[in-house]
Coordinates of C-alpha atoms and ligand atoms in Angstrom, one line a residue:
M1 CA 0.1 0.0 0.1
K2 CA 1.3 3.4 -1.0
L3 CA 0.5 6.6 1.3
G4 CA 2.4 9.6 -0.3
Q5 CA 6.2 8.6 0.0
F6 CA 5.5 5.9 2.2
E7 CA 5.4 2.3 0.9
L8 CA 3.4 0.5 3.7
S9 CA 2.6 -3.3 4.3
D10 CA -0.5 -4.1 2.5
G11 CA -2.4 -5.1 5.4
M12 CA -2.5 -1.2 6.5
A13 CA -5.3 -1.1 3.6
R14 CA -7.4 -3.3 5.2
L15 CA -7.1 -2.4 9.2
G16 CA -10.5 -1.4 10.1
T17 CA -11.2 0.6 13.2
E18 CA -13.9 1.3 16.2
S19 CA -16.0 4.5 15.3
A20 CA -17.1 4.8 18.8
F21 CA -13.7 6.3 19.5
E22 CA -14.0 9.1 16.2
V23 CA -17.6 9.8 17.8
L24 CA -16.3 10.2 20.9
A25 CA -13.7 12.7 19.8
R26 CA -16.4 14.6 17.6
A27 CA -18.4 14.4 20.8
K28 CA -15.8 16.1 23.0
E29 CA -15.3 18.7 20.0
L30 CA -19.2 19.7 20.1
E31 CA -18.8 20.1 23.9
R32 CA -15.7 22.5 23.4
Q33 CA -18.1 24.4 21.3
G34 CA -20.6 24.8 24.2
H35 CA -22.9 22.0 23.1
E36 CA -24.5 20.1 26.0
V37 CA -24.1 16.5 24.1
I38 CA -25.2 13.0 25.8
N39 CA -23.2 10.3 25.2
L40 CA -25.0 6.9 24.2
G41 CA -22.0 6.0 22.4
I42 CA -18.9 4.6 24.1
G43 CA -19.4 1.4 25.6
Q44 CA -17.8 2.0 29.2
P45 CA -19.4 2.2 32.6
D46 CA -20.1 5.4 33.9
F47 CA -19.3 4.8 37.1
Q48 CA -15.8 4.8 38.8
T49 CA -13.7 2.1 39.4
P50 CA -14.3 0.8 43.1
G51 CA -12.1 2.2 45.7
H52 CA -10.3 -0.6 47.2
I53 CA -9.2 -1.3 43.6
V54 CA -7.8 2.2 43.2
E55 CA -6.1 1.6 46.7
A56 CA -4.4 -1.4 46.1
A57 CA -2.9 0.0 42.9
K58 CA -1.6 2.9 45.2
K59 CA -0.2 0.6 47.5
A60 CA 1.6 -1.5 44.6
L61 CA 3.4 1.3 43.8
D62 CA 4.2 2.2 47.3
D63 CA 5.4 -1.1 47.7
G64 CA 7.7 -0.8 45.2
H65 CA 6.2 -2.2 42.2
H66 CA 7.7 -0.4 39.4
G67 CA 9.3 -2.7 37.4
Y68 CA 8.5 -5.1 34.6
T69 CA 6.7 -8.0 35.3
P70 CA 6.6 -11.5 33.6
G71 CA 5.4 -11.9 30.2
N72 CA 2.5 -13.7 30.9
G73 CA 1.4 -11.9 34.0
I74 CA 2.2 -12.2 37.6
L75 CA 1.4 -15.6 39.4
P76 CA -0.8 -14.3 42.3
L77 CA -3.0 -12.4 39.4
R78 CA -3.3 -15.8 37.4
E79 CA -3.9 -17.6 40.3
A80 CA -6.8 -15.0 41.4
V81 CA -8.0 -15.4 37.9
A82 CA -8.2 -19.1 38.3
A83 CA -9.7 -18.9 41.6
D84 CA -12.8 -16.6 39.9
I85 CA -13.3 -18.8 36.8
A86 CA -13.6 -21.6 39.1
V87 CA -16.6 -19.7 41.3
N88 CA -18.0 -17.9 38.2
R89 CA -17.9 -20.2 35.9
G90 CA -17.6 -23.6 37.8
A91 CA -14.5 -24.5 35.5
T92 CA -11.2 -25.6 36.6
V93 CA -8.2 -23.9 35.0
D94 CA -4.5 -23.9 35.5
P95 CA -3.1 -20.5 36.4
D96 CA -0.1 -21.5 34.0
N97 CA -2.9 -21.5 31.3
I98 CA -3.9 -17.9 31.6
V99 CA -2.2 -15.2 29.9
I100 CA -2.6 -11.3 31.3
V101 CA -2.4 -8.9 28.4
P102 CA -2.8 -5.2 28.3
G103 CA -6.8 -4.7 27.8
G104 CA -9.4 -7.6 26.9
K105 CA -8.6 -6.6 23.2
V106 CA -5.4 -7.7 23.2
T107 CA -6.4 -11.4 23.5
M108 CA -8.5 -11.0 20.4
W109 CA -5.5 -9.5 18.5
Y110 CA -3.2 -12.1 19.3
A111 CA -5.8 -14.8 18.7
I112 CA -6.6 -13.5 15.2
L113 CA -3.1 -12.9 14.1
M114 CA -2.0 -16.4 15.6
F115 CA -4.7 -18.0 13.2
G116 CA -5.5 -15.8 10.4
G117 CA -3.4 -14.9 7.2
P118 CA -4.1 -15.5 3.6
G119 CA -5.9 -18.4 2.5
T120 CA -7.5 -18.8 5.9
E121 CA -11.3 -18.2 7.0
I122 CA -11.9 -16.8 10.2
M123 CA -15.8 -16.5 11.4
Y124 CA -17.2 -13.7 13.4
P125 CA -20.2 -12.4 14.8
N126 CA -22.1 -9.7 12.7
P127 CA -23.0 -7.4 13.6
G128 CA -20.3 -7.6 16.2
F129 CA -17.2 -5.9 17.9
P130 CA -15.6 -4.1 15.0
I131 CA -12.2 -5.2 15.8
Y132 CA -13.0 -8.7 14.8
E133 CA -13.5 -8.1 11.4
S134 CA -10.8 -5.2 10.9
V135 CA -8.1 -7.6 12.6
I136 CA -9.1 -10.6 10.4
A137 CA -8.9 -8.5 7.4
F138 CA -5.4 -7.0 8.2
S139 CA -4.1 -10.5 9.0
G140 CA -5.1 -11.3 5.4
A141 CA -7.5 -14.1 6.0
K142 CA -10.9 -13.9 4.7
P143 CA -13.6 -12.8 7.3
V144 CA -17.0 -14.8 7.3
P145 CA -19.8 -13.3 8.9
I146 CA -22.1 -15.0 11.3
P147 CA -25.3 -13.5 10.9
L148 CA -26.7 -12.2 14.3
L149 CA -30.5 -11.4 13.4
E150 CA -32.8 -9.6 15.6
K151 CA -35.6 -12.3 14.8
N152 CA -33.4 -14.8 17.0
A153 CA -32.5 -11.6 19.8
F154 CA -29.3 -11.5 18.1
A155 CA -28.0 -14.9 19.0
F156 CA -26.3 -16.9 16.3
D157 CA -27.9 -19.8 14.8
A158 CA -25.6 -22.8 15.5
D159 CA -26.5 -24.6 12.2
E160 CA -25.7 -21.6 9.9
V161 CA -22.3 -21.4 11.9
L162 CA -21.5 -25.0 11.3
A163 CA -22.7 -25.1 7.7
Q164 CA -19.9 -22.2 7.1
I165 CA -17.2 -24.3 8.3
T166 CA -14.4 -24.9 5.2
P167 CA -11.3 -27.0 5.1
A168 CA -9.7 -23.3 5.6
T169 CA -11.8 -22.3 8.6
R170 CA -9.2 -21.6 11.5
L171 CA -11.0 -19.9 14.0
I172 CA -14.8 -19.4 14.8
I173 CA -15.1 -16.1 17.1
V174 CA -18.2 -16.1 19.7
N175 CA -19.2 -13.2 21.8
S176 CA -22.1 -13.6 24.5
P177 CA -23.3 -11.6 26.1
A178 CA -22.7 -9.4 23.2
N179 CA -21.6 -6.1 21.9
P180 CA -23.2 -4.3 20.3
T181 CA -26.9 -6.0 20.5
G182 CA -26.9 -7.1 23.9
G183 CA -28.0 -10.3 22.9
V184 CA -27.1 -13.4 24.8
V185 CA -27.0 -16.8 23.2
P186 CA -29.1 -19.6 24.9
R187 CA -27.5 -22.6 26.0
A188 CA -29.3 -24.9 23.6
E189 CA -27.6 -22.9 20.8
F190 CA -24.0 -23.3 22.2
D191 CA -25.0 -27.2 22.8
K192 CA -25.7 -27.5 19.5
L193 CA -22.4 -25.7 18.3
A194 CA -20.2 -27.4 20.4
A195 CA -21.7 -30.8 19.2
G196 CA -21.1 -30.1 15.8
L197 CA -17.8 -28.7 16.2
E198 CA -16.6 -32.4 17.3
K199 CA -16.6 -33.1 13.6
H200 CA -14.3 -30.4 12.9
P201 CA -11.3 -30.8 14.9
H202 CA -9.2 -28.5 12.8
V203 CA -11.3 -25.2 13.9
T204 CA -10.3 -23.3 17.2
I205 CA -12.8 -21.2 19.1
L206 CA -12.4 -17.8 20.5
S207 CA -15.0 -17.0 23.1
D208 CA -15.0 -13.5 23.9
E209 CA -17.0 -13.4 27.6
I210 CA -16.1 -10.2 28.4
Y211 CA -19.8 -9.3 29.4
S212 CA -20.2 -12.6 31.5
R213 CA -21.0 -10.7 34.6
L214 CA -23.8 -8.3 32.7
T215 CA -26.9 -10.6 32.3
Y216 CA -30.5 -9.9 33.3
D217 CA -34.0 -11.1 33.4
N218 CA -32.4 -14.6 34.8
A219 CA -30.7 -14.8 31.3
E220 CA -28.1 -17.6 31.8
F221 CA -24.6 -16.7 30.7
V222 CA -22.9 -19.8 29.4
T223 CA -19.3 -20.2 29.1
M224 CA -17.5 -22.2 26.6
L225 CA -15.1 -23.8 29.4
D226 CA -18.3 -26.1 29.8
Y227 CA -17.5 -27.9 26.8
E228 CA -14.9 -30.0 28.0
H229 CA -14.2 -32.0 24.4
L230 CA -13.4 -28.3 23.0
R231 CA -10.9 -27.4 26.1
D232 CA -7.7 -28.1 23.9
R233 CA -8.8 -25.9 21.0
L234 CA -10.5 -23.0 23.1
I235 CA -9.3 -19.7 23.9
I236 CA -11.3 -17.7 26.4
L237 CA -11.4 -13.7 26.5
D238 CA -11.9 -11.8 29.6
G239 CA -11.0 -9.0 31.7
W240 CA -11.6 -6.3 34.1
S241 CA -12.6 -3.3 31.9
K242 CA -16.5 -3.9 32.0
T243 CA -17.2 -5.8 35.3
Y244 CA -14.9 -3.2 37.4
A245 CA -15.3 -0.1 35.5
M246 CA -11.8 -0.3 34.7
T247 CA -11.7 0.5 31.0
G248 CA -8.8 2.9 31.2
W249 CA -6.4 0.6 33.4
R250 CA -6.2 -1.9 30.4
I251 CA -6.0 -4.9 31.5
G252 CA -7.5 -8.3 30.3
Y253 CA -6.8 -11.8 30.4
G254 CA -7.0 -15.0 28.3
V255 CA -7.3 -18.5 29.2
W256 CA -5.5 -20.6 26.3
P257 CA -4.5 -24.3 25.3
A258 CA -1.3 -25.2 27.0
P259 CA 0.8 -25.6 23.4
L260 CA -0.5 -22.4 22.6
V261 CA 0.5 -20.2 25.9
D262 CA 4.6 -19.9 25.2
L263 CA 3.3 -18.1 21.8
V264 CA 0.7 -16.2 23.0
T265 CA 3.4 -15.0 25.7
R266 CA 6.1 -14.2 22.9
L267 CA 3.6 -11.7 21.4
N268 CA 3.1 -10.1 24.4
I269 CA 6.9 -9.8 24.7
N270 CA 7.3 -8.8 21.3
S271 CA 4.8 -5.9 21.3
V272 CA 4.5 -4.7 25.2
S273 CA 6.6 -6.9 27.1
C274 CA 4.1 -7.0 29.9
T275 CA 1.0 -5.5 31.6
N276 CA 1.5 -2.5 34.0
A277 CA 2.4 -3.8 37.4
A278 CA 0.5 -1.6 39.7
T279 CA -2.6 -2.3 37.5
Q280 CA -2.1 -6.3 38.1
F281 CA -2.0 -5.5 41.9
A282 CA -5.4 -3.7 41.7
S283 CA -7.0 -6.5 39.5
I284 CA -6.3 -8.9 42.2
A285 CA -8.1 -6.5 44.6
A286 CA -10.9 -6.7 42.4
L287 CA -11.2 -10.3 42.0
E288 CA -10.6 -11.1 45.9
R289 CA -12.5 -8.6 47.6
P290 CA -16.6 -8.8 47.9
Q291 CA -18.2 -8.2 44.8
H292 CA -21.0 -5.9 45.9
S293 CA -19.8 -3.0 43.4
V294 CA -20.4 -5.3 40.4
A295 CA -23.9 -6.3 41.7
M296 CA -24.4 -2.8 42.3
M297 CA -23.7 -1.5 38.7
R298 CA -25.6 -4.4 37.3
E299 CA -28.7 -3.6 39.2
A300 CA -28.4 0.2 38.1
F301 CA -27.6 -1.1 34.3
D302 CA -30.8 -3.2 34.9
G303 CA -33.0 -0.3 35.3
R304 CA -31.5 1.7 32.5
R305 CA -31.8 -1.1 30.2
K306 CA -35.8 -1.3 31.1
L307 CA -36.0 2.5 30.8
I308 CA -34.3 3.1 27.4
V309 CA -36.0 0.3 25.5
D310 CA -39.4 1.8 26.7
L311 CA -38.7 5.3 25.9
T312 CA -37.2 3.8 22.4
N313 CA -40.5 2.7 21.6
G314 CA -42.2 5.4 22.4
I315 CA -40.2 7.1 19.2
P316 CA -42.0 7.1 16.0
G317 CA -40.3 4.8 13.3
M318 CA -37.8 3.3 16.1
S319 CA -38.5 -0.2 17.6
S320 CA -36.2 -2.0 20.1
I321 CA -36.5 -5.6 21.6
L322 CA -35.3 -5.8 25.5
P323 CA -32.0 -7.5 25.2
T324 CA -30.9 -9.5 28.3
G325 CA -26.7 -8.8 28.4
A326 CA -24.0 -6.3 28.4
F327 CA -25.0 -2.5 28.4
Y328 CA -26.2 -2.0 24.9
T329 CA -29.3 -1.8 22.8
M330 CA -29.4 -2.2 19.3
P331 CA -33.0 -0.5 18.3
N332 CA -34.3 -1.4 14.7
I333 CA -34.4 2.4 12.9
A334 CA -35.7 1.0 9.5
G335 CA -39.2 2.9 10.0
T336 CA -37.5 6.2 10.2
G337 CA -36.2 5.9 6.3
V338 CA -33.0 7.3 7.8
K339 CA -30.0 4.8 7.0
A340 CA -27.8 3.7 10.2
K341 CA -24.8 6.1 9.1
A342 CA -27.0 9.2 8.4
M343 CA -28.8 8.7 11.7
E344 CA -25.3 8.4 13.7
T345 CA -24.4 11.7 12.0
L346 CA -28.0 13.3 12.4
L347 CA -28.4 12.5 16.2
L348 CA -24.7 13.9 17.2
E349 CA -24.8 16.8 14.8
E350 CA -28.3 17.9 15.2
L351 CA -29.5 16.4 18.6
H352 CA -26.1 16.4 20.2
I353 CA -26.4 12.7 21.3
A354 CA -23.5 10.4 20.7
A355 CA -24.7 6.8 19.3
I356 CA -23.0 4.4 17.1
A357 CA -24.3 3.4 13.6
G358 CA -25.3 -0.4 13.1
T359 CA -23.0 -0.9 10.2
S360 CA -20.0 0.3 12.3
F361 CA -20.3 -3.1 13.7
G362 CA -20.7 -5.0 10.1
A363 CA -23.1 -4.9 7.1
Y364 CA -25.7 -6.9 8.9
G365 CA -26.2 -3.6 11.2
E366 CA -27.9 -1.8 8.6
G367 CA -31.1 -0.5 9.9
Y368 CA -29.9 -0.3 13.5
I369 CA -28.3 1.9 15.8
R370 CA -26.4 1.2 18.8
F371 CA -27.2 2.8 22.4
S372 CA -25.1 2.2 25.2
Y373 CA -27.0 2.9 28.3
A374 CA -23.9 3.3 30.5
N375 CA -25.4 6.8 31.4
S376 CA -27.5 8.1 34.1
T377 CA -31.3 7.7 33.9
E378 CA -31.4 11.8 33.6
N379 CA -29.4 11.8 30.7
I380 CA -31.1 8.8 29.1
E381 CA -34.4 10.4 29.5
K382 CA -33.2 13.5 27.9
A383 CA -31.6 12.1 25.0
L384 CA -34.6 10.0 24.3
G385 CA -36.9 12.9 24.9
R386 CA -35.2 14.9 22.0
M387 CA -34.7 12.1 19.7
R388 CA -38.8 11.8 20.2
D389 CA -39.2 15.5 19.8
Y390 CA -37.4 15.2 16.7
A391 CA -39.0 12.3 15.3
E392 CA -42.6 14.1 15.8
S393 CA -41.4 17.1 13.9
A394 CA -39.7 15.0 11.4
G395 CA -42.6 13.0 10.5
W396 CA -41.1 9.6 11.1
A397 CA -42.9 6.7 10.7
K398 CA -44.2 4.5 13.4
A399 CA -42.5 1.2 13.1
A400 CA -45.1 -1.7 11.8
Ligands
LIG501 C1 -16.9 -7.8 22.8 C2 -15.9 -7.0 23.2 N1 -14.8 -7.3 23.6 C3 -13.5 -7.1 24.0 C4 -13.5 -5.9 24.4 C5 -12.5 -5.0 24.8 O1 -12.2 -4.8 26.3 P1 -11.0 -4.1 26.8 O2 -11.7 -2.7 26.8 O3 -10.7 -4.7 27.9 O4 -9.8 -3.8 25.8 C6 -14.8 -4.9 24.3 C7 -14.9 -3.2 24.6 O5 -15.7 -2.6 24.2 C8 -16.1 -5.6 23.9 O6 -16.9 -5.0 23.6

């Protein structure tokens, strides 16, 4: 790829991005111009990191933890993660299979680079977290979408996934609870996928379980660790960002099959060396201390979830199912006659509401917009009120 005088690698032309960061930057600019922007865009809790976690980081610095740490993370943290997995997922995992990385995203970057490349195929949810498709394409692999449809409450259809497997398929990415839809895949669908994968031993699975602690209405979170027969080709992605309001601390972990642990540690050492030392000590405190802050945040999100869905369904031209996971809704905007990207621009520039076009999460996101309800009830009411007023004056139709 050529860029001015620069001769770049071809992959650079295929690298996408996460447009939530661009919308956030534009929202900040509008705020600087004096507009009151309500942010339903970026996917991060609006809570502060619980105080005891912050204190643990300060203590780590006071205790002199200022140096490099092992490339796979400090042992006490890997042990704490294994203990947490035992409690919250009922699964036994060896701390040596856990690799600590600077952010949940890093596990997906490494996994996709490890398996992708020209001539290979990687399946990913669409609409889904945009970095999957971006990095798959960057690696030279063919991105093969797993369509997530509103009529299935945005869960994958296991038969459809299995039917798309070819000899070139190297990796299948699943994500439940999901960004951007809030969808939670039922156990029956996971069971079917896991059973079907027995016939395809050449395929590895990356299960992005970063929203594991955020489910509502008794929706069941299913970890793929439940499927013992897949354990030797299963990568689990999780982290602290969403569960403990720690997006800016940059830490996450992967559970890897034993033969891949050295390779993923090498990827870490070749790029970032290791994860911030104080952050790792803070993350031990997050896992080991009482979890009431997690429950408190979940409860607040639950109330906002119902509120935003109710208010969305009062807007002519929009309709929203009630998702049971994460902190997103994905309303159908087909009834407004406005396309997804145009709706994102309209909401931001005219109504000063940051929200993300469904198409930012893949082609199957056309006709949808993503709201993050990690914002106060007052702001949700204000934002949706602005939309309703606009919809009524613009004459958007009521969705059928
Ligand atoms: C599905 C999914 N996976 C992974 C991540 C990455 O999380 P982190 O901020 O820890 O890198 C996100 C963040 O939005 C996400 O939505």
